Amino acid sequence: MEELIIKPAAAEESEQIAAMIGKVFVEYNAASMLPEGRAKFLEFIRPANIRMRLTAGACMFVAYHGGQVVGVIEVRIYSHIALLFTARHYQRRGIAKKLLQAAIARCLEKRPQLKAITVNSSAYAVPVYEQLGFIIRNKEQMQQGVRYLPMVLLLPQQ
């Protein structure tokens, strides 16, 4: 059995990252968004845009299994999860948790006093984030065609 590898994402992986996210998004998230929100998200995950963010130093980690991208996390300003996706057949295996742990470690390197990580979760992903320790911090919101629930993970203080 091949080992799961978690590593910082590289710009040349943008196509694989975008393809995996796109498949999961269409299956689990797209229906909960207005057309404007779907278009905005699909633009955000275009390979060229992922490549640009990575080239600019984005905090992004990928999970590989068998040479395939099976998970990804991106954290903005070392405190807000912009993307956390796991390929369908790899869900419920702890990959999101491992990606989150890697991202939190990097965030704490860059921002040692960081007290919390936030996310604007889709309704589908709320139970996943709750299992990871996040709590809902406000009612459902809608912005630019995207429905989400603001959530927060309080980090243990050193």
PDB file of C-alpha atoms in Angstrom:
ATOM      1  CA  MET A   1       0.000   0.000   0.000  1.00  0.00           C
ATOM      2  CA  GLU A   2       1.339   3.400  -0.986  1.00  0.00           C
ATOM      3  CA  GLU A   3       1.969   6.039   1.627  1.00  0.00           C
ATOM      4  CA  LEU A   4       0.098   9.324   1.868  1.00  0.00           C
ATOM      5  CA  ILE A   5       2.414  12.276   1.307  1.00  0.00           C
ATOM      6  CA  ILE A   6       1.593  15.765   2.607  1.00  0.00           C
ATOM      7  CA  LYS A   7       3.829  18.505   1.219  1.00  0.00           C
ATOM      8  CA  PRO A   8       3.831  22.198   0.324  1.00  0.00           C
ATOM      9  CA  ALA A   9       2.186  22.734  -3.067  1.00  0.00           C
ATOM     10  CA  ALA A  10       4.279  23.825  -6.034  1.00  0.00           C
ATOM     11  CA  ALA A  11       3.180  26.003  -8.957  1.00  0.00           C
ATOM     12  CA  GLU A  12       3.695  23.152 -11.442  1.00  0.00           C
ATOM     13  CA  GLU A  13       0.994  21.140  -9.616  1.00  0.00           C
ATOM     14  CA  SER A  14      -1.699  23.740 -10.362  1.00  0.00           C
ATOM     15  CA  GLU A  15      -3.443  21.670 -13.068  1.00  0.00           C
ATOM     16  CA  GLN A  16      -3.778  18.584 -10.854  1.00  0.00           C
ATOM     17  CA  ILE A  17      -4.877  20.665  -7.867  1.00  0.00           C
ATOM     18  CA  ALA A  18      -7.529  22.512  -9.894  1.00  0.00           C
ATOM     19  CA  ALA A  19      -8.849  19.291 -11.445  1.00  0.00           C
ATOM     20  CA  MET A  20      -9.279  17.553  -8.075  1.00  0.00           C
ATOM     21  CA  ILE A  21     -10.946  20.570  -6.453  1.00  0.00           C
ATOM     22  CA  GLY A  22     -13.220  21.052  -9.468  1.00  0.00           C
ATOM     23  CA  LYS A  23     -14.513  17.472  -9.322  1.00  0.00           C
ATOM     24  CA  VAL A  24     -15.266  17.649  -5.604  1.00  0.00           C
ATOM     25  CA  PHE A  25     -16.811  21.119  -5.926  1.00  0.00           C
ATOM     26  CA  VAL A  26     -19.216  20.060  -8.683  1.00  0.00           C
ATOM     27  CA  GLU A  27     -20.274  16.967  -6.752  1.00  0.00           C
ATOM     28  CA  TYR A  28     -20.734  18.478  -3.282  1.00  0.00           C
ATOM     29  CA  ASN A  29     -20.814  22.287  -3.315  1.00  0.00           C
ATOM     30  CA  ALA A  30     -21.905  23.818  -6.612  1.00  0.00           C
ATOM     31  CA  ALA A  31     -25.642  23.255  -6.124  1.00  0.00           C
ATOM     32  CA  SER A  32     -25.689  25.353  -2.941  1.00  0.00           C
ATOM     33  CA  MET A  33     -24.371  28.440  -4.761  1.00  0.00           C
ATOM     34  CA  LEU A  34     -26.007  30.954  -7.037  1.00  0.00           C
ATOM     35  CA  PRO A  35     -24.580  31.102 -10.588  1.00  0.00           C
ATOM     36  CA  GLU A  36     -22.540  34.177  -9.621  1.00  0.00           C
ATOM     37  CA  GLY A  37     -20.948  32.247  -6.733  1.00  0.00           C
ATOM     38  CA  ARG A  38     -20.196  29.189  -8.864  1.00  0.00           C
ATOM     39  CA  ALA A  39     -18.507  31.365 -11.492  1.00  0.00           C
ATOM     40  CA  LYS A  40     -16.478  33.216  -8.844  1.00  0.00           C
ATOM     41  CA  PHE A  41     -15.300  29.962  -7.253  1.00  0.00           C
ATOM     42  CA  LEU A  42     -14.439  28.325 -10.579  1.00  0.00           C
ATOM     43  CA  GLU A  43     -12.394  31.417 -11.467  1.00  0.00           C
ATOM     44  CA  PHE A  44     -10.602  31.200  -8.096  1.00  0.00           C
ATOM     45  CA  ILE A  45      -9.550  27.583  -8.770  1.00  0.00           C
ATOM     46  CA  ARG A  46      -8.442  28.076 -12.374  1.00  0.00           C
ATOM     47  CA  PRO A  47      -4.939  26.580 -12.725  1.00  0.00           C
ATOM     48  CA  ALA A  48      -3.493  29.958 -13.764  1.00  0.00           C
ATOM     49  CA  ASN A  49      -4.883  31.583 -10.611  1.00  0.00           C
ATOM     50  CA  ILE A  50      -3.645  28.779  -8.356  1.00  0.00           C
ATOM     51  CA  ARG A  51      -0.226  29.030 -10.047  1.00  0.00           C
ATOM     52  CA  MET A  52      -0.185  32.805  -9.512  1.00  0.00           C
ATOM     53  CA  ARG A  53      -1.019  32.453  -5.799  1.00  0.00           C
ATOM     54  CA  LEU A  54       1.626  29.764  -5.323  1.00  0.00           C
ATOM     55  CA  THR A  55       4.246  31.829  -7.140  1.00  0.00           C
ATOM     56  CA  ALA A  56       3.376  34.721  -4.816  1.00  0.00           C
ATOM     57  CA  GLY A  57       4.001  32.494  -1.775  1.00  0.00           C
ATOM     58  CA  ALA A  58       0.532  31.167  -0.901  1.00  0.00           C
ATOM     59  CA  CYS A  59       0.298  28.813   2.072  1.00  0.00           C
ATOM     60  CA  MET A  60      -0.963  25.682   0.319  1.00  0.00           C
ATOM     61  CA  PHE A  61      -0.381  21.999   1.028  1.00  0.00           C
ATOM     62  CA  VAL A  62      -1.293  18.976  -1.067  1.00  0.00           C
ATOM     63  CA  ALA A  63      -1.877  15.351  -0.176  1.00  0.00           C
ATOM     64  CA  TYR A  64      -0.629  12.757  -2.658  1.00  0.00           C
ATOM     65  CA  HIS A  65      -1.477   9.086  -2.845  1.00  0.00           C
ATOM     66  CA  GLY A  66      -0.303   6.908  -5.708  1.00  0.00           C
ATOM     67  CA  GLY A  67       1.035   9.937  -7.551  1.00  0.00           C
ATOM     68  CA  GLN A  68      -2.376  11.642  -7.537  1.00  0.00           C
ATOM     69  CA  VAL A  69      -3.450  14.804  -5.735  1.00  0.00           C
ATOM     70  CA  VAL A  70      -6.096  13.597  -3.267  1.00  0.00           C
ATOM     71  CA  GLY A  71      -6.349  16.629  -1.001  1.00  0.00           C
ATOM     72  CA  VAL A  72      -5.478  20.306  -0.755  1.00  0.00           C
ATOM     73  CA  ILE A  73      -5.613  23.135   1.772  1.00  0.00           C
ATOM     74  CA  GLU A  74      -4.916  26.825   1.181  1.00  0.00           C
ATOM     75  CA  VAL A  75      -4.731  29.342   4.015  1.00  0.00           C
ATOM     76  CA  ARG A  76      -4.854  33.088   3.386  1.00  0.00           C
ATOM     77  CA  ILE A  77      -2.862  35.521   5.520  1.00  0.00           C
ATOM     78  CA  TYR A  78      -1.842  32.546   7.659  1.00  0.00           C
ATOM     79  CA  SER A  79      -5.192  32.542   9.440  1.00  0.00           C
ATOM     80  CA  HIS A  80      -8.156  31.872   7.094  1.00  0.00           C
ATOM     81  CA  ILE A  81      -8.819  28.657   5.175  1.00  0.00           C
ATOM     82  CA  ALA A  82      -9.635  29.512   1.565  1.00  0.00           C
ATOM     83  CA  LEU A  83      -9.707  25.896   0.309  1.00  0.00           C
ATOM     84  CA  LEU A  84      -9.901  22.489   1.965  1.00  0.00           C
ATOM     85  CA  PHE A  85     -10.868  19.653  -0.356  1.00  0.00           C
ATOM     86  CA  THR A  86     -10.377  15.894  -0.315  1.00  0.00           C
ATOM     87  CA  ALA A  87     -11.057  13.702  -3.343  1.00  0.00           C
ATOM     88  CA  ARG A  88     -14.296  11.733  -3.047  1.00  0.00           C
ATOM     89  CA  HIS A  89     -12.789   8.264  -2.630  1.00  0.00           C
ATOM     90  CA  TYR A  90     -10.311   9.540  -0.032  1.00  0.00           C
ATOM     91  CA  GLN A  91     -12.773  11.228   2.305  1.00  0.00           C
ATOM     92  CA  ARG A  92     -13.125   9.971   5.896  1.00  0.00           C
ATOM     93  CA  ARG A  93      -9.485   8.834   6.035  1.00  0.00           C
ATOM     94  CA  GLY A  94      -8.043  11.698   8.068  1.00  0.00           C
ATOM     95  CA  ILE A  95      -6.526  13.522   5.098  1.00  0.00           C
ATOM     96  CA  ALA A  96      -8.239  16.845   5.868  1.00  0.00           C
ATOM     97  CA  LYS A  97      -6.958  16.599   9.442  1.00  0.00           C
ATOM     98  CA  LYS A  98      -3.379  15.993   8.263  1.00  0.00           C
ATOM     99  CA  LEU A  99      -3.595  18.872   5.792  1.00  0.00           C
ATOM    100  CA  LEU A 100      -4.984  21.148   8.514  1.00  0.00           C
ATOM    101  CA  GLN A 101      -2.184  20.146  10.910  1.00  0.00           C
ATOM    102  CA  ALA A 102       0.465  20.942   8.279  1.00  0.00           C
ATOM    103  CA  ALA A 103      -1.162  24.293   7.517  1.00  0.00           C
ATOM    104  CA  ILE A 104      -1.509  25.241  11.186  1.00  0.00           C
ATOM    105  CA  ALA A 105       2.175  24.430  11.768  1.00  0.00           C
ATOM    106  CA  ARG A 106       3.137  26.752   8.880  1.00  0.00           C
ATOM    107  CA  CYS A 107       0.751  29.469  10.108  1.00  0.00           C
ATOM    108  CA  LEU A 108       2.276  29.336  13.584  1.00  0.00           C
ATOM    109  CA  GLU A 109       5.788  29.587  12.096  1.00  0.00           C
ATOM    110  CA  LYS A 110       4.747  32.785  10.316  1.00  0.00           C
ATOM    111  CA  ARG A 111       2.454  34.118  13.057  1.00  0.00           C
ATOM    112  CA  PRO A 112       3.557  32.670  16.444  1.00  0.00           C
ATOM    113  CA  GLN A 113       0.882  34.621  18.365  1.00  0.00           C
ATOM    114  CA  LEU A 114      -1.969  33.294  16.176  1.00  0.00           C
ATOM    115  CA  LYS A 115      -4.985  32.485  18.339  1.00  0.00           C
ATOM    116  CA  ALA A 116      -7.473  31.125  15.777  1.00  0.00           C
ATOM    117  CA  ILE A 117      -7.997  29.844  12.249  1.00  0.00           C
ATOM    118  CA  THR A 118     -11.218  30.832  10.488  1.00  0.00           C
ATOM    119  CA  VAL A 119     -13.156  29.404   7.559  1.00  0.00           C
ATOM    120  CA  ASN A 120     -16.323  30.231   5.654  1.00  0.00           C
ATOM    121  CA  SER A 121     -17.714  26.709   5.333  1.00  0.00           C
ATOM    122  CA  SER A 122     -20.206  25.365   2.852  1.00  0.00           C
ATOM    123  CA  ALA A 123     -23.178  23.649   4.502  1.00  0.00           C
ATOM    124  CA  TYR A 124     -21.849  20.308   3.229  1.00  0.00           C
ATOM    125  CA  ALA A 125     -18.486  20.753   4.984  1.00  0.00           C
ATOM    126  CA  VAL A 126     -19.762  21.956   8.392  1.00  0.00           C
ATOM    127  CA  PRO A 127     -19.708  18.446   9.953  1.00  0.00           C
ATOM    128  CA  VAL A 128     -16.145  17.937   8.679  1.00  0.00           C
ATOM    129  CA  TYR A 129     -14.975  21.205  10.214  1.00  0.00           C
ATOM    130  CA  GLU A 130     -16.807  20.410  13.461  1.00  0.00           C
ATOM    131  CA  GLN A 131     -14.935  17.089  13.651  1.00  0.00           C
ATOM    132  CA  LEU A 132     -11.718  19.078  13.203  1.00  0.00           C
ATOM    133  CA  GLY A 133     -12.641  21.232  16.215  1.00  0.00           C
ATOM    134  CA  PHE A 134     -14.165  24.280  14.522  1.00  0.00           C
ATOM    135  CA  ILE A 135     -17.279  25.937  15.935  1.00  0.00           C
ATOM    136  CA  ILE A 136     -19.911  27.985  14.123  1.00  0.00           C
ATOM    137  CA  ARG A 137     -19.488  31.631  15.026  1.00  0.00           C
ATOM    138  CA  ASN A 138     -22.390  33.217  13.147  1.00  0.00           C
ATOM    139  CA  LYS A 139     -25.526  32.404  11.161  1.00  0.00           C
ATOM    140  CA  GLU A 140     -25.424  31.462   7.481  1.00  0.00           C
ATOM    141  CA  GLN A 141     -24.257  34.292   5.230  1.00  0.00           C
ATOM    142  CA  MET A 142     -24.492  34.967   1.499  1.00  0.00           C
ATOM    143  CA  GLN A 143     -21.862  36.988  -0.310  1.00  0.00           C
ATOM    144  CA  GLN A 144     -21.402  37.289  -4.063  1.00  0.00           C
ATOM    145  CA  GLY A 145     -23.606  34.266  -4.657  1.00  0.00           C
ATOM    146  CA  VAL A 146     -21.801  32.057  -2.130  1.00  0.00           C
ATOM    147  CA  ARG A 147     -23.620  30.672   0.929  1.00  0.00           C
ATOM    148  CA  TYR A 148     -21.408  29.926   3.909  1.00  0.00           C
ATOM    149  CA  LEU A 149     -21.254  29.523   7.664  1.00  0.00           C
ATOM    150  CA  PRO A 150     -18.427  31.408   9.417  1.00  0.00           C
ATOM    151  CA  MET A 151     -16.491  29.021  11.675  1.00  0.00           C
ATOM    152  CA  VAL A 152     -13.458  29.307  13.923  1.00  0.00           C
ATOM    153  CA  LEU A 153     -10.867  26.956  15.399  1.00  0.00           C
ATOM    154  CA  LEU A 154      -9.344  28.306  18.610  1.00  0.00           C
ATOM    155  CA  LEU A 155      -5.694  27.324  18.843  1.00  0.00           C
ATOM    156  CA  PRO A 156      -4.071  26.231  22.101  1.00  0.00           C
ATOM    157  CA  GLN A 157      -1.853  29.002  23.426  1.00  0.00           C
ATOM    158  CA  GLN A 158       1.838  28.245  23.868  1.00  0.00           C
TER     159      GLN A 158
END
